[in-house]
Every structure is written in C-alpha cells, then in structure tokens.
PDB file of C-alpha atoms in Angstrom:
ATOM      1  CA  MET A 245      10.134 -11.577 -25.351  1.00  0.00           C
ATOM      2  CA  ARG A 246      11.263  -8.122 -26.344  1.00  0.00           C
ATOM      3  CA  ARG A 247      11.244  -5.222 -23.780  1.00  0.00           C
ATOM      4  CA  ARG A 248       8.837  -3.274 -25.902  1.00  0.00           C
ATOM      5  CA  SER A 249       6.380  -6.275 -26.050  1.00  0.00           C
ATOM      6  CA  LEU A 250       6.640  -6.737 -22.272  1.00  0.00           C
ATOM      7  CA  LEU A 251       5.869  -2.992 -21.713  1.00  0.00           C
ATOM      8  CA  ALA A 252       2.845  -3.214 -23.981  1.00  0.00           C
ATOM      9  CA  ALA A 253       1.569  -6.282 -22.153  1.00  0.00           C
ATOM     10  CA  GLY A 254       1.970  -4.502 -18.824  1.00  0.00           C
ATOM     11  CA  LEU A 255       0.145  -1.412 -20.009  1.00  0.00           C
ATOM     12  CA  ALA A 256      -2.689  -3.465 -21.372  1.00  0.00           C
ATOM     13  CA  ALA A 257      -3.365  -4.810 -17.861  1.00  0.00           C
ATOM     14  CA  LEU A 258      -4.284  -1.367 -16.605  1.00  0.00           C
ATOM     15  CA  PRO A 259      -8.003  -0.852 -16.255  1.00  0.00           C
ATOM     16  CA  MET A 260      -8.103   2.277 -18.458  1.00  0.00           C
ATOM     17  CA  ALA A 261     -11.961   2.304 -18.829  1.00  0.00           C
ATOM     18  CA  SER A 262     -12.274   2.065 -15.061  1.00  0.00           C
ATOM     19  CA  LEU A 263      -9.817   4.970 -14.743  1.00  0.00           C
ATOM     20  CA  THR A 264     -11.829   7.132 -17.150  1.00  0.00           C
ATOM     21  CA  ARG A 265     -14.966   6.471 -15.016  1.00  0.00           C
ATOM     22  CA  LEU A 266     -13.015   7.384 -11.913  1.00  0.00           C
ATOM     23  CA  ASP A 267     -11.836  10.603 -13.480  1.00  0.00           C
ATOM     24  CA  GLU A 268     -15.358  11.592 -13.983  1.00  0.00           C
ATOM     25  CA  ALA A 269     -16.364  10.695 -10.564  1.00  0.00           C
ATOM     26  CA  LEU A 270     -13.618  12.721  -9.015  1.00  0.00           C
ATOM     27  CA  ALA A 271     -14.602  15.718 -11.057  1.00  0.00           C
ATOM     28  CA  LEU A 272     -18.293  15.374 -10.452  1.00  0.00           C
ATOM     29  CA  THR A 273     -19.611  12.914  -7.799  1.00  0.00           C
ATOM     30  CA  PRO A 274     -22.146  10.472  -9.499  1.00  0.00           C
ATOM     31  CA  GLU A 275     -25.646  10.136  -8.305  1.00  0.00           C
ATOM     32  CA  THR A 276     -26.337   6.969  -6.324  1.00  0.00           C
ATOM     33  CA  ALA A 277     -29.228   4.626  -6.825  1.00  0.00           C
ATOM     34  CA  GLY A 278     -31.372   3.552  -3.826  1.00  0.00           C
ATOM     35  CA  PRO A 279     -30.915   4.434  -0.098  1.00  0.00           C
ATOM     36  CA  VAL A 280     -27.485   4.584   1.597  1.00  0.00           C
ATOM     37  CA  SER A 281     -26.421   4.399   5.228  1.00  0.00           C
ATOM     38  CA  HIS A 282     -23.193   4.571   7.233  1.00  0.00           C
ATOM     39  CA  ALA A 283     -23.517   0.771   7.791  1.00  0.00           C
ATOM     40  CA  LYS A 284     -23.927   0.055   4.082  1.00  0.00           C
ATOM     41  CA  VAL A 285     -21.031   2.216   2.980  1.00  0.00           C
ATOM     42  CA  THR A 286     -18.879   0.603   5.708  1.00  0.00           C
ATOM     43  CA  ALA A 287     -19.817  -2.886   4.499  1.00  0.00           C
ATOM     44  CA  ARG A 288     -18.893  -1.906   0.889  1.00  0.00           C
ATOM     45  CA  LEU A 289     -15.590  -0.356   2.006  1.00  0.00           C
ATOM     46  CA  ARG A 290     -14.729  -3.490   3.996  1.00  0.00           C
ATOM     47  CA  ALA A 291     -15.491  -5.535   0.887  1.00  0.00           C
ATOM     48  CA  ALA A 292     -13.297  -3.184  -1.208  1.00  0.00           C
ATOM     49  CA  TRP A 293     -10.416  -3.549   1.274  1.00  0.00           C
ATOM     50  CA  GLN A 294     -10.790  -7.318   1.096  1.00  0.00           C
ATOM     51  CA  ALA A 295     -10.453  -7.166  -2.644  1.00  0.00           C
ATOM     52  CA  PHE A 296      -7.328  -5.046  -2.147  1.00  0.00           C
ATOM     53  CA  ASP A 297      -5.969  -7.488   0.300  1.00  0.00           C
ATOM     54  CA  ASP A 298      -6.566 -10.320  -2.261  1.00  0.00           C
ATOM     55  CA  GLY A 299      -4.583  -8.387  -4.877  1.00  0.00           C
ATOM     56  CA  ARG A 300      -7.658  -7.697  -7.088  1.00  0.00           C
ATOM     57  CA  LEU A 301      -6.664  -4.169  -7.993  1.00  0.00           C
ATOM     58  CA  ALA A 302      -8.705  -3.852 -11.111  1.00  0.00           C
ATOM     59  CA  GLU A 303     -11.749  -4.679  -9.258  1.00  0.00           C
ATOM     60  CA  VAL A 304     -11.020  -2.150  -6.574  1.00  0.00           C
ATOM     61  CA  VAL A 305     -10.535   0.625  -9.185  1.00  0.00           C
ATOM     62  CA  GLN A 306     -13.610  -0.402 -11.006  1.00  0.00           C
ATOM     63  CA  GLY A 307     -15.692  -0.024  -7.889  1.00  0.00           C
ATOM     64  CA  LEU A 308     -14.346   3.295  -6.727  1.00  0.00           C
ATOM     65  CA  PRO A 309     -16.744   5.582  -8.398  1.00  0.00           C
ATOM     66  CA  THR A 310     -19.845   3.897  -6.735  1.00  0.00           C
ATOM     67  CA  LEU A 311     -18.069   3.701  -3.439  1.00  0.00           C
ATOM     68  CA  LEU A 312     -17.145   7.446  -3.551  1.00  0.00           C
ATOM     69  CA  ALA A 313     -20.594   8.484  -4.552  1.00  0.00           C
ATOM     70  CA  THR A 314     -22.374   6.432  -1.638  1.00  0.00           C
ATOM     71  CA  ALA A 315     -19.783   7.734   0.911  1.00  0.00           C
ATOM     72  CA  HIS A 316     -20.378  11.401  -0.105  1.00  0.00           C
ATOM     73  CA  ARG A 317     -24.146  10.911  -0.072  1.00  0.00           C
ATOM     74  CA  THR A 318     -23.829   9.467   3.413  1.00  0.00           C
ATOM     75  CA  ALA A 319     -21.779  12.419   4.448  1.00  0.00           C
ATOM     76  CA  ASP A 320     -24.355  14.765   3.133  1.00  0.00           C
ATOM     77  CA  GLN A 321     -26.887  13.125   5.413  1.00  0.00           C
ATOM     78  CA  ASP A 322     -24.745  13.114   8.609  1.00  0.00           C
ATOM     79  CA  ALA A 323     -22.220  16.038   8.117  1.00  0.00           C
ATOM     80  CA  ASP A 324     -22.110  16.772  11.816  1.00  0.00           C
ATOM     81  CA  GLN A 325     -20.889  13.336  12.752  1.00  0.00           C
ATOM     82  CA  PRO A 326     -17.082  12.900  12.848  1.00  0.00           C
ATOM     83  CA  ALA A 327     -17.430   9.224  12.156  1.00  0.00           C
ATOM     84  CA  VAL A 328     -18.851   9.832   8.715  1.00  0.00           C
ATOM     85  CA  TRP A 329     -15.753  11.909   7.825  1.00  0.00           C
ATOM     86  CA  VAL A 330     -13.560   9.053   8.981  1.00  0.00           C
ATOM     87  CA  LEU A 331     -15.501   6.825   6.514  1.00  0.00           C
ATOM     88  CA  VAL A 332     -15.122   9.220   3.571  1.00  0.00           C
ATOM     89  CA  ALA A 333     -11.391   9.590   4.410  1.00  0.00           C
ATOM     90  CA  GLY A 334     -11.070   5.807   4.426  1.00  0.00           C
ATOM     91  CA  VAL A 335     -12.576   5.487   0.976  1.00  0.00           C
ATOM     92  CA  TYR A 336     -10.055   8.041  -0.313  1.00  0.00           C
ATOM     93  CA  ASP A 337      -7.238   6.155   1.486  1.00  0.00           C
ATOM     94  CA  LEU A 338      -8.297   2.957  -0.370  1.00  0.00           C
ATOM     95  CA  ALA A 339      -8.346   4.857  -3.616  1.00  0.00           C
ATOM     96  CA  THR A 340      -4.993   6.197  -3.117  1.00  0.00           C
ATOM     97  CA  GLU A 341      -3.460   2.861  -2.152  1.00  0.00           C
ATOM     98  CA  ALA A 342      -4.891   1.220  -5.268  1.00  0.00           C
ATOM     99  CA  LEU A 343      -4.108   4.043  -7.711  1.00  0.00           C
ATOM    100  CA  HIS A 344      -0.591   4.218  -6.433  1.00  0.00           C
ATOM    101  CA  LYS A 345      -0.076   0.545  -6.982  1.00  0.00           C
ATOM    102  CA  ILE A 346      -1.095   0.746 -10.615  1.00  0.00           C
ATOM    103  CA  GLY A 347       1.018   3.861 -11.315  1.00  0.00           C
ATOM    104  CA  ALA A 348      -1.811   6.420 -11.623  1.00  0.00           C
ATOM    105  CA  GLY A 349       0.238   9.067 -10.003  1.00  0.00           C
ATOM    106  CA  PRO A 350      -1.728  12.315 -10.526  1.00  0.00           C
ATOM    107  CA  ARG A 351      -4.964  10.559  -9.563  1.00  0.00           C
ATOM    108  CA  SER A 352      -3.471   9.170  -6.449  1.00  0.00           C
ATOM    109  CA  ARG A 353      -2.169  12.643  -5.402  1.00  0.00           C
ATOM    110  CA  LEU A 354      -5.585  13.984  -5.773  1.00  0.00           C
ATOM    111  CA  THR A 355      -7.163  11.291  -3.614  1.00  0.00           C
ATOM    112  CA  ALA A 356      -4.455  11.549  -1.031  1.00  0.00           C
ATOM    113  CA  ASP A 357      -5.111  15.227  -0.646  1.00  0.00           C
ATOM    114  CA  ARG A 358      -8.776  14.564  -0.253  1.00  0.00           C
ATOM    115  CA  ALA A 359      -8.121  11.807   2.419  1.00  0.00           C
ATOM    116  CA  MET A 360      -6.053  14.452   4.384  1.00  0.00           C
ATOM    117  CA  THR A 361      -8.873  16.927   4.052  1.00  0.00           C
ATOM    118  CA  TYR A 362     -11.554  14.628   5.291  1.00  0.00           C
ATOM    119  CA  ALA A 363      -9.474  13.072   7.991  1.00  0.00           C
ATOM    120  CA  ALA A 364      -8.552  16.465   9.401  1.00  0.00           C
ATOM    121  CA  ARG A 365     -12.336  17.231   9.444  1.00  0.00           C
ATOM    122  CA  SER A 366     -12.999  14.090  11.566  1.00  0.00           C
ATOM    123  CA  GLN A 367     -10.151  15.020  13.934  1.00  0.00           C
ATOM    124  CA  ASP A 368      -9.605  11.269  14.531  1.00  0.00           C
ATOM    125  CA  PRO A 369      -5.866  10.553  14.994  1.00  0.00           C
ATOM    126  CA  ILE A 370      -6.097   7.125  13.393  1.00  0.00           C
ATOM    127  CA  ALA A 371      -7.863   8.467  10.366  1.00  0.00           C
ATOM    128  CA  MET A 372      -5.363  11.318  10.086  1.00  0.00           C
ATOM    129  CA  ALA A 373      -2.384   8.925  10.400  1.00  0.00           C
ATOM    130  CA  ALA A 374      -3.958   6.726   7.585  1.00  0.00           C
ATOM    131  CA  ALA A 375      -4.270   9.720   5.355  1.00  0.00           C
ATOM    132  CA  ALA A 376      -0.742  10.895   6.085  1.00  0.00           C
ATOM    133  CA  ARG A 377       0.536   7.491   5.211  1.00  0.00           C
ATOM    134  CA  SER A 378      -1.398   7.625   1.881  1.00  0.00           C
ATOM    135  CA  LEU A 379       0.061  11.074   1.161  1.00  0.00           C
ATOM    136  CA  GLY A 380       3.539   9.932   2.139  1.00  0.00           C
ATOM    137  CA  VAL A 381       3.345   7.014  -0.270  1.00  0.00           C
ATOM    138  CA  VAL A 382       2.446   9.448  -3.090  1.00  0.00           C
ATOM    139  CA  LEU A 383       5.112  12.006  -2.219  1.00  0.00           C
ATOM    140  CA  ARG A 384       7.936   9.599  -2.165  1.00  0.00           C
ATOM    141  CA  HIS A 385       6.956   8.439  -5.669  1.00  0.00           C
ATOM    142  CA  GLU A 386       7.036  12.111  -6.711  1.00  0.00           C
ATOM    143  CA  ASP A 387      10.635  12.088  -5.421  1.00  0.00           C
ATOM    144  CA  GLN A 388       9.687  14.238  -2.428  1.00  0.00           C
ATOM    145  CA  GLN A 389      10.962  11.619   0.154  1.00  0.00           C
ATOM    146  CA  THR A 390      11.989  14.253   2.665  1.00  0.00           C
ATOM    147  CA  LEU A 391       8.559  15.802   2.670  1.00  0.00           C
ATOM    148  CA  ALA A 392       6.928  12.354   2.914  1.00  0.00           C
ATOM    149  CA  GLN A 393       9.086  11.659   5.928  1.00  0.00           C
ATOM    150  CA  ARG A 394       7.899  14.904   7.674  1.00  0.00           C
ATOM    151  CA  VAL A 395       4.299  14.239   6.827  1.00  0.00           C
ATOM    152  CA  THR A 396       4.325  10.909   8.371  1.00  0.00           C
ATOM    153  CA  MET A 397       6.514  11.764  11.296  1.00  0.00           C
ATOM    154  CA  GLN A 398       3.947  14.415  12.180  1.00  0.00           C
ATOM    155  CA  ALA A 399       1.209  11.916  12.097  1.00  0.00           C
ATOM    156  CA  ALA A 400       3.285   9.616  14.350  1.00  0.00           C
ATOM    157  CA  ALA A 401       3.724  12.328  16.912  1.00  0.00           C
ATOM    158  CA  ARG A 402      -0.059  13.052  16.892  1.00  0.00           C
ATOM    159  CA  LEU A 403      -0.762   9.347  17.615  1.00  0.00           C
ATOM    160  CA  GLU A 404       1.906   9.209  20.375  1.00  0.00           C
ATOM    161  CA  ALA A 405       0.099  12.119  22.066  1.00  0.00           C
ATOM    162  CA  THR A 406      -3.052   9.944  22.530  1.00  0.00           C
ATOM    163  CA  GLY A 407      -1.207   7.898  24.946  1.00  0.00           C
ATOM    164  CA  LEU A 408      -1.624   4.795  22.764  1.00  0.00           C
ATOM    165  CA  THR A 409      -4.282   3.544  25.104  1.00  0.00           C
ATOM    166  CA  THR A 410      -6.000   1.125  22.531  1.00  0.00           C
ATOM    167  CA  THR A 411      -4.722  -1.660  20.303  1.00  0.00           C
ATOM    168  CA  GLU A 412      -5.820   0.313  17.162  1.00  0.00           C
ATOM    169  CA  GLN A 413      -3.758   3.387  18.239  1.00  0.00           C
ATOM    170  CA  ALA A 414      -0.684   1.239  19.120  1.00  0.00           C
ATOM    171  CA  ALA A 415      -0.983  -0.522  15.726  1.00  0.00           C
ATOM    172  CA  ALA A 416      -1.477   2.740  13.847  1.00  0.00           C
ATOM    173  CA  TYR A 417       1.661   4.198  15.624  1.00  0.00           C
ATOM    174  CA  ALA A 418       3.729   1.196  14.725  1.00  0.00           C
ATOM    175  CA  GLN A 419       2.782   1.273  11.137  1.00  0.00           C
ATOM    176  CA  THR A 420       3.193   4.951  10.822  1.00  0.00           C
ATOM    177  CA  LEU A 421       6.716   4.589  12.215  1.00  0.00           C
ATOM    178  CA  CYS A 422       7.501   1.925   9.662  1.00  0.00           C
ATOM    179  CA  THR A 423       6.213   4.083   6.901  1.00  0.00           C
ATOM    180  CA  THR A 424       8.278   7.004   8.223  1.00  0.00           C
ATOM    181  CA  GLY A 425      11.426   4.769   8.307  1.00  0.00           C
ATOM    182  CA  TYR A 426      10.837   3.767   4.661  1.00  0.00           C
ATOM    183  CA  ASN A 427      10.373   7.348   3.618  1.00  0.00           C
ATOM    184  CA  ALA A 428      13.533   8.242   5.460  1.00  0.00           C
ATOM    185  CA  ALA A 429      15.487   5.481   3.671  1.00  0.00           C
ATOM    186  CA  LEU A 430      14.430   6.629   0.303  1.00  0.00           C
ATOM    187  CA  ALA A 431      15.349  10.255   1.416  1.00  0.00           C
ATOM    188  CA  GLY A 432      18.899   8.940   2.178  1.00  0.00           C
ATOM    189  CA  ASP A 433      18.442   9.531   5.920  1.00  0.00           C
ATOM    190  CA  ARG A 434      20.041   6.272   7.121  1.00  0.00           C
ATOM    191  CA  ASP A 435      20.140   7.138  10.911  1.00  0.00           C
ATOM    192  CA  GLY A 436      16.590   8.372  10.752  1.00  0.00           C
ATOM    193  CA  ALA A 437      15.313   5.286   8.936  1.00  0.00           C
ATOM    194  CA  LEU A 438      17.002   2.944  11.397  1.00  0.00           C
ATOM    195  CA  GLU A 439      15.891   4.804  14.389  1.00  0.00           C
ATOM    196  CA  MET A 440      12.181   4.737  13.169  1.00  0.00           C
ATOM    197  CA  MET A 441      12.396   0.952  12.568  1.00  0.00           C
ATOM    198  CA  SER A 442      13.902   0.438  16.028  1.00  0.00           C
ATOM    199  CA  GLN A 443      11.003   2.465  17.527  1.00  0.00           C
ATOM    200  CA  ALA A 444       8.491   0.429  15.405  1.00  0.00           C
ATOM    201  CA  HIS A 445       9.881  -2.846  16.639  1.00  0.00           C
ATOM    202  CA  ARG A 446       9.418  -1.680  20.188  1.00  0.00           C
ATOM    203  CA  ALA A 447       5.959  -0.344  19.521  1.00  0.00           C
ATOM    204  CA  ALA A 448       4.965  -3.617  17.889  1.00  0.00           C
ATOM    205  CA  ARG A 449       6.287  -5.819  20.711  1.00  0.00           C
ATOM    206  CA  HIS A 450       2.913  -6.197  22.455  1.00  0.00           C
ATOM    207  CA  LEU A 451       0.713  -6.363  19.260  1.00  0.00           C
ATOM    208  CA  PRO A 452      -0.979  -9.552  18.332  1.00  0.00           C
ATOM    209  CA  ALA A 453       1.071 -11.976  16.251  1.00  0.00           C
ATOM    210  CA  ARG A 454      -1.998 -12.541  14.021  1.00  0.00           C
ATOM    211  CA  ARG A 455      -3.697  -9.775  12.113  1.00  0.00           C
ATOM    212  CA  PRO A 456      -7.281  -9.286  13.163  1.00  0.00           C
ATOM    213  CA  THR A 457     -10.115  -9.116  10.791  1.00  0.00           C
ATOM    214  CA  ARG A 458     -10.971  -5.627   9.496  1.00  0.00           C
ATOM    215  CA  LEU A 459     -13.781  -4.710  11.806  1.00  0.00           C
ATOM    216  CA  ASN A 460     -14.368  -1.190  10.851  1.00  0.00           C
ATOM    217  CA  THR A 461     -12.943   1.648   8.733  1.00  0.00           C
ATOM    218  CA  ALA A 462     -10.754   2.931  11.425  1.00  0.00           C
ATOM    219  CA  HIS A 463      -9.039  -0.559  11.707  1.00  0.00           C
ATOM    220  CA  ARG A 464      -6.871  -0.003   8.672  1.00  0.00           C
ATOM    221  CA  PHE A 465      -3.790  -0.552  10.817  1.00  0.00           C
ATOM    222  CA  ALA A 466      -3.517  -4.251  11.647  1.00  0.00           C
ATOM    223  CA  ILE A 467       0.179  -4.573  11.645  1.00  0.00           C
ATOM    224  CA  THR A 468       2.029  -7.506  13.406  1.00  0.00           C
ATOM    225  CA  PRO A 469       5.596  -7.952  14.539  1.00  0.00           C
ATOM    226  CA  ALA A 470       6.209  -9.936  11.418  1.00  0.00           C
ATOM    227  CA  GLN A 471       5.040  -7.135   9.199  1.00  0.00           C
ATOM    228  CA  VAL A 472       7.338  -4.767  11.062  1.00  0.00           C
ATOM    229  CA  ALA A 473      10.107  -7.171  10.154  1.00  0.00           C
ATOM    230  CA  LEU A 474       8.927  -7.052   6.499  1.00  0.00           C
ATOM    231  CA  TYR A 475       9.325  -3.304   6.538  1.00  0.00           C
ATOM    232  CA  ASP A 476      12.891  -3.865   7.643  1.00  0.00           C
ATOM    233  CA  VAL A 477      13.473  -5.618   4.306  1.00  0.00           C
ATOM    234  CA  SER A 478      12.075  -2.538   2.428  1.00  0.00           C
ATOM    235  CA  VAL A 479      14.054  -0.148   4.451  1.00  0.00           C
ATOM    236  CA  ARG A 480      17.282  -1.798   3.970  1.00  0.00           C
ATOM    237  CA  TRP A 481      16.601  -2.159   0.260  1.00  0.00           C
ATOM    238  CA  GLY A 482      15.816   1.577   0.283  1.00  0.00           C
ATOM    239  CA  LEU A 483      19.216   2.254   1.846  1.00  0.00           C
ATOM    240  CA  GLY A 484      20.912   0.273  -0.916  1.00  0.00           C
ATOM    241  CA  ASP A 485      22.108  -2.425   1.418  1.00  0.00           C
ATOM    242  CA  ALA A 486      20.851  -5.629  -0.311  1.00  0.00           C
ATOM    243  CA  GLY A 487      22.737  -7.982   2.129  1.00  0.00           C
ATOM    244  CA  ALA A 488      21.062  -6.483   5.114  1.00  0.00           C
ATOM    245  CA  ALA A 489      17.654  -6.571   3.311  1.00  0.00           C
ATOM    246  CA  LEU A 490      18.119 -10.330   2.607  1.00  0.00           C
ATOM    247  CA  ALA A 491      19.193 -10.904   6.084  1.00  0.00           C
ATOM    248  CA  ALA A 492      16.223  -9.108   7.524  1.00  0.00           C
ATOM    249  CA  GLY A 493      13.953 -11.336   5.544  1.00  0.00           C
ATOM    250  CA  THR A 494      15.608 -14.662   6.150  1.00  0.00           C
ATOM    251  CA  ASP A 495      13.302 -15.896   8.786  1.00  0.00           C
ATOM    252  CA  LEU A 496      10.037 -14.532   7.284  1.00  0.00           C
ATOM    253  CA  ARG A 497       7.558 -17.008   5.883  1.00  0.00           C
ATOM    254  CA  PRO A 498       4.398 -16.526   3.718  1.00  0.00           C
ATOM    255  CA  GLU A 499       2.323 -18.182   6.428  1.00  0.00           C
ATOM    256  CA  GLN A 500       3.065 -15.293   8.825  1.00  0.00           C
ATOM    257  CA  PHE A 501       1.063 -12.965   6.518  1.00  0.00           C
ATOM    258  CA  PRO A 502      -2.753 -13.653   6.333  1.00  0.00           C
ATOM    259  CA  THR A 503      -3.524 -11.905   3.124  1.00  0.00           C
ATOM    260  CA  PRO A 504      -2.449 -12.552  -0.536  1.00  0.00           C
ATOM    261  CA  GLU A 505      -1.328  -8.938  -0.849  1.00  0.00           C
ATOM    262  CA  ARG A 506       1.055  -9.187   2.187  1.00  0.00           C
ATOM    263  CA  ARG A 507       2.293 -12.582   1.095  1.00  0.00           C
ATOM    264  CA  ALA A 508       3.050 -11.184  -2.386  1.00  0.00           C
ATOM    265  CA  ARG A 509       4.742  -8.218  -0.788  1.00  0.00           C
ATOM    266  CA  LEU A 510       7.131 -10.495   1.103  1.00  0.00           C
ATOM    267  CA  HIS A 511       8.137 -12.065  -2.186  1.00  0.00           C
ATOM    268  CA  ILE A 512       8.325  -8.932  -3.964  1.00  0.00           C
ATOM    269  CA  ASP A 513      10.560  -7.244  -1.360  1.00  0.00           C
ATOM    270  CA  MET A 514      12.872 -10.164  -1.414  1.00  0.00           C
ATOM    271  CA  ALA A 515      12.933 -10.179  -5.146  1.00  0.00           C
ATOM    272  CA  ARG A 516      14.007  -6.478  -5.159  1.00  0.00           C
ATOM    273  CA  ALA A 517      16.826  -7.245  -2.811  1.00  0.00           C
ATOM    274  CA  TYR A 518      18.082 -10.130  -4.780  1.00  0.00           C
ATOM    275  CA  ALA A 519      17.969  -7.991  -7.989  1.00  0.00           C
ATOM    276  CA  GLN A 520      19.796  -5.178  -6.132  1.00  0.00           C
ATOM    277  CA  ARG A 521      22.416  -7.738  -5.117  1.00  0.00           C
ATOM    278  CA  GLY A 522      22.809  -8.825  -8.853  1.00  0.00           C
ATOM    279  CA  TRP A 523      21.181 -12.316  -8.413  1.00  0.00           C
ATOM    280  CA  PRO A 524      18.505 -12.482 -11.081  1.00  0.00           C
ATOM    281  CA  GLU A 525      17.575 -16.126 -10.685  1.00  0.00           C
ATOM    282  CA  PRO A 526      16.206 -15.977  -7.141  1.00  0.00           C
ATOM    283  CA  ALA A 527      14.622 -12.573  -7.975  1.00  0.00           C
ATOM    284  CA  ILE A 528      12.691 -14.076 -10.812  1.00  0.00           C
ATOM    285  CA  GLY A 529      11.722 -17.006  -8.615  1.00  0.00           C
ATOM    286  CA  ARG A 530      10.383 -14.651  -5.943  1.00  0.00           C
ATOM    287  CA  LEU A 531       8.390 -12.677  -8.516  1.00  0.00           C
ATOM    288  CA  LEU A 532       6.768 -15.835  -9.736  1.00  0.00           C
ATOM    289  CA  ASP A 533       5.900 -16.675  -6.162  1.00  0.00           C
ATOM    290  CA  ALA A 534       4.391 -13.271  -5.672  1.00  0.00           C
ATOM    291  CA  TYR A 535       2.335 -13.681  -8.904  1.00  0.00           C
ATOM    292  CA  HIS A 536       0.937 -16.949  -7.771  1.00  0.00           C
ATOM    293  CA  GLN A 537      -0.089 -15.265  -4.554  1.00  0.00           C
ATOM    294  CA  ALA A 538      -1.700 -12.213  -6.119  1.00  0.00           C
ATOM    295  CA  PRO A 539      -1.280 -11.743  -9.834  1.00  0.00           C
ATOM    296  CA  GLY A 540      -2.305  -7.982  -9.761  1.00  0.00           C
ATOM    297  CA  GLU A 541       0.655  -7.129  -7.316  1.00  0.00           C
ATOM    298  CA  VAL A 542       3.118  -8.163 -10.185  1.00  0.00           C
ATOM    299  CA  ARG A 543       1.097  -7.596 -13.335  1.00  0.00           C
ATOM    300  CA  ASP A 544      -0.807  -4.399 -12.369  1.00  0.00           C
ATOM    301  CA  ARG A 545       1.722  -2.545 -10.194  1.00  0.00           C
ATOM    302  CA  HIS A 546       3.598  -0.235 -12.296  1.00  0.00           C
ATOM    303  CA  SER A 547       6.892  -0.196 -10.321  1.00  0.00           C
ATOM    304  CA  ILE A 548       7.014  -4.016  -9.797  1.00  0.00           C
ATOM    305  CA  ARG A 549       6.194  -4.737 -13.381  1.00  0.00           C
ATOM    306  CA  ARG A 550       9.082  -2.600 -14.384  1.00  0.00           C
ATOM    307  CA  VAL A 551      11.383  -4.633 -12.141  1.00  0.00           C
ATOM    308  CA  ALA A 552      10.089  -7.888 -13.655  1.00  0.00           C
ATOM    309  CA  ILE A 553      10.481  -6.489 -17.238  1.00  0.00           C
ATOM    310  CA  ASP A 554      14.018  -5.451 -16.461  1.00  0.00           C
ATOM    311  CA  LEU A 555      14.925  -8.753 -15.059  1.00  0.00           C
ATOM    312  CA  VAL A 556      13.476 -10.704 -18.016  1.00  0.00           C
ATOM    313  CA  HIS A 557      15.190  -8.250 -20.504  1.00  0.00           C
ATOM    314  CA  ARG A 558      18.644  -8.631 -18.890  1.00  0.00           C
ATOM    315  CA  SER A 559      18.425 -12.367 -18.156  1.00  0.00           C
ATOM    316  CA  PRO A 560      16.126 -14.074 -20.631  1.00  0.00           C
ATOM    317  CA  ARG A 561      17.767 -17.521 -20.319  1.00  0.00           C
ATOM    318  CA  ILE A 562      17.645 -17.659 -16.465  1.00  0.00           C
ATOM    319  CA  PRO A 563      15.183 -20.324 -15.244  1.00  0.00           C
ATOM    320  CA  GLY A 564      11.669 -18.873 -14.836  1.00  0.00           C
ATOM    321  CA  ALA A 565      12.349 -15.866 -17.126  1.00  0.00           C
ATOM    322  CA  ARG A 566      10.191 -17.170 -19.921  1.00  0.00           C
ATOM    323  CA  GLU A 567       7.359 -18.139 -17.558  1.00  0.00           C
ATOM    324  CA  LEU A 568       7.459 -14.591 -15.937  1.00  0.00           C
ATOM    325  CA  ALA A 569       7.474 -12.988 -19.349  1.00  0.00           C
ATOM    326  CA  ALA A 570       4.389 -14.904 -20.413  1.00  0.00           C
ATOM    327  CA  LEU A 571       2.492 -13.861 -17.276  1.00  0.00           C
ATOM    328  CA  LEU A 572       3.186 -10.162 -17.845  1.00  0.00           C
TER     329      LEU A 572
END
C-alpha cells in the first residue's frame, strides 16, 4: 500500500465530527438534560476512563461534550467545595490525554491549561500533579521538553511536601517522577532523566504489584513497579539508546498490565525501540500485538500511526507488513 493511501486511511480513523462537537463545547458549554450530581459525574468520568483504558479513544472523544457540560453544571451547584474542582480538573485531564493521543494538539493544549486552572482552584496536590502531567505531555509534543520537565518537576516537589502519607500520594509521586524523567529524556537531559527514573523506582518499591480499580477521580495514579519499568523503556528510547530500551523491557510481560491500553503501550514502546535499532520485523510484530490489544492505540494515535506507516513504507515485504497496512 502506498504511503499516501496509508496516511489517508489513518486520517479517516479520526472522529472529526466528534471533534467539531467538542470545539463547540469548549467554546460554549452546552446545556445538560436532567439533574446532575457529583456522584453521577464521578460515575460518568469513571466510565470514560474505563473506555480510555480499553483503548476506545473515539468513544471517549465523542462523550466529552456531555461530560464537560455535566461537570461544569455540578461545579455551578457546589462551587465552594474543593472536591468539585478536582472533578472538573479530572474531566479536562481525560480530555487532554485522549486528544493528545489522536494528535489534536491545539485542543489538547486548551484542555491541559483548563485542567491546571481547575486543579489549582482545588488546591489538591494529586489533582495538581495530574494536571501538570497532562500539560507536560502537551508541551513536549510542542517541542518544549525543557518546560515540560520543569512543570512536572514542580508538581513532584509539591507532592513530596505532603509527606507521601497515603498510597494515592505515593503513586502520584512515582508516576510524576516517571513523567519528569521522560520529559528530561526528550529534552536531552540524560543525567536528569536517569536520576528521575532512579527516584521513581525507589518510590514505587512499596506500591502494590497490581493496579487497583479506579475508585474515584483522584485515583488517576495507579502505577505499579512494572509500569515504572515500562517508563524505563520509553526513557531509554527517548535518549536514543535502543539497546538499553530493549534490555529494560526484556522481562516485562503483557499480563503484568491490567488494561488493554497499558498492554498495548508495552508493545508500542518495544516496537519503537526495535524500529530505532533498525529491526523492522520485530517492530511490525509488536505493533500488530498492540493493535490486537487496543486497536485505537495504533490506528487512532497520530504519532504511533506515523511509526507504523513508516515501517510499512520502508519494509513492505517484511512478514506482517501487509497485515499492518490493512489494519491502518
């Protein structure tokens, strides 16, 4: 399949009608039908995160206008309650994560900025860390990796100041360190990246080996030691060291990751490392594995689809290339 055809197939997978509705909702919050409550919005946000964890990105984006409307209406009713601003910030975190994955850069920057605003209003360190992580993701994709590193490092320091007395705070701290490490790697700060990952491994040492169920909107950080190890793959890839990235992922297995999105991420990160090493066949095989876990993670994610397209374009006769091309 020609590169142009692959690109067209990838772009066709984007939920453009849903994005148009979302643009309207971001400009003018739509009205909601029926009564709303903190509990109802929390349940809807939990369901949306479940769709995200399952890799159903189009479904997440399609549901964002209604979710934003109900969250804001709930905030209008309980504006003096910090927990409601945690909830609103959480909705914008979800929006940022999903929009970033499908390559909707300007929209994800807008939602990340709003997540930061509402998280700051809540004064909840975990909510503020989640928002900083969202903004950091967007900034590094705007080639502002150093700024992204500073944003997430500040959030990590704020979490550390809590004393990390709860599992949620400790998990948020470990994941924020991982994000900071990845930002540092992409900024070319090798020493900073490796130091952040060393701290993340220490922070995650006493965390549960299994990821708990998302119980509430503040429980966005459910990192495990295996997930910290997976970040090591990304960091080494970001530093341009494909051999170290592959070594970091050698002992990682899909069954260590409870959601399709995380299992797909394992395969994607290994695929990127294989591609960086110049080994297209295992890279294509890993992308096929990722697709079978969560199709949207390969088909709908702009950056990963680009990797897949490039592999198929450069190595069309490699086993699996035709199958991957057909899936895109």
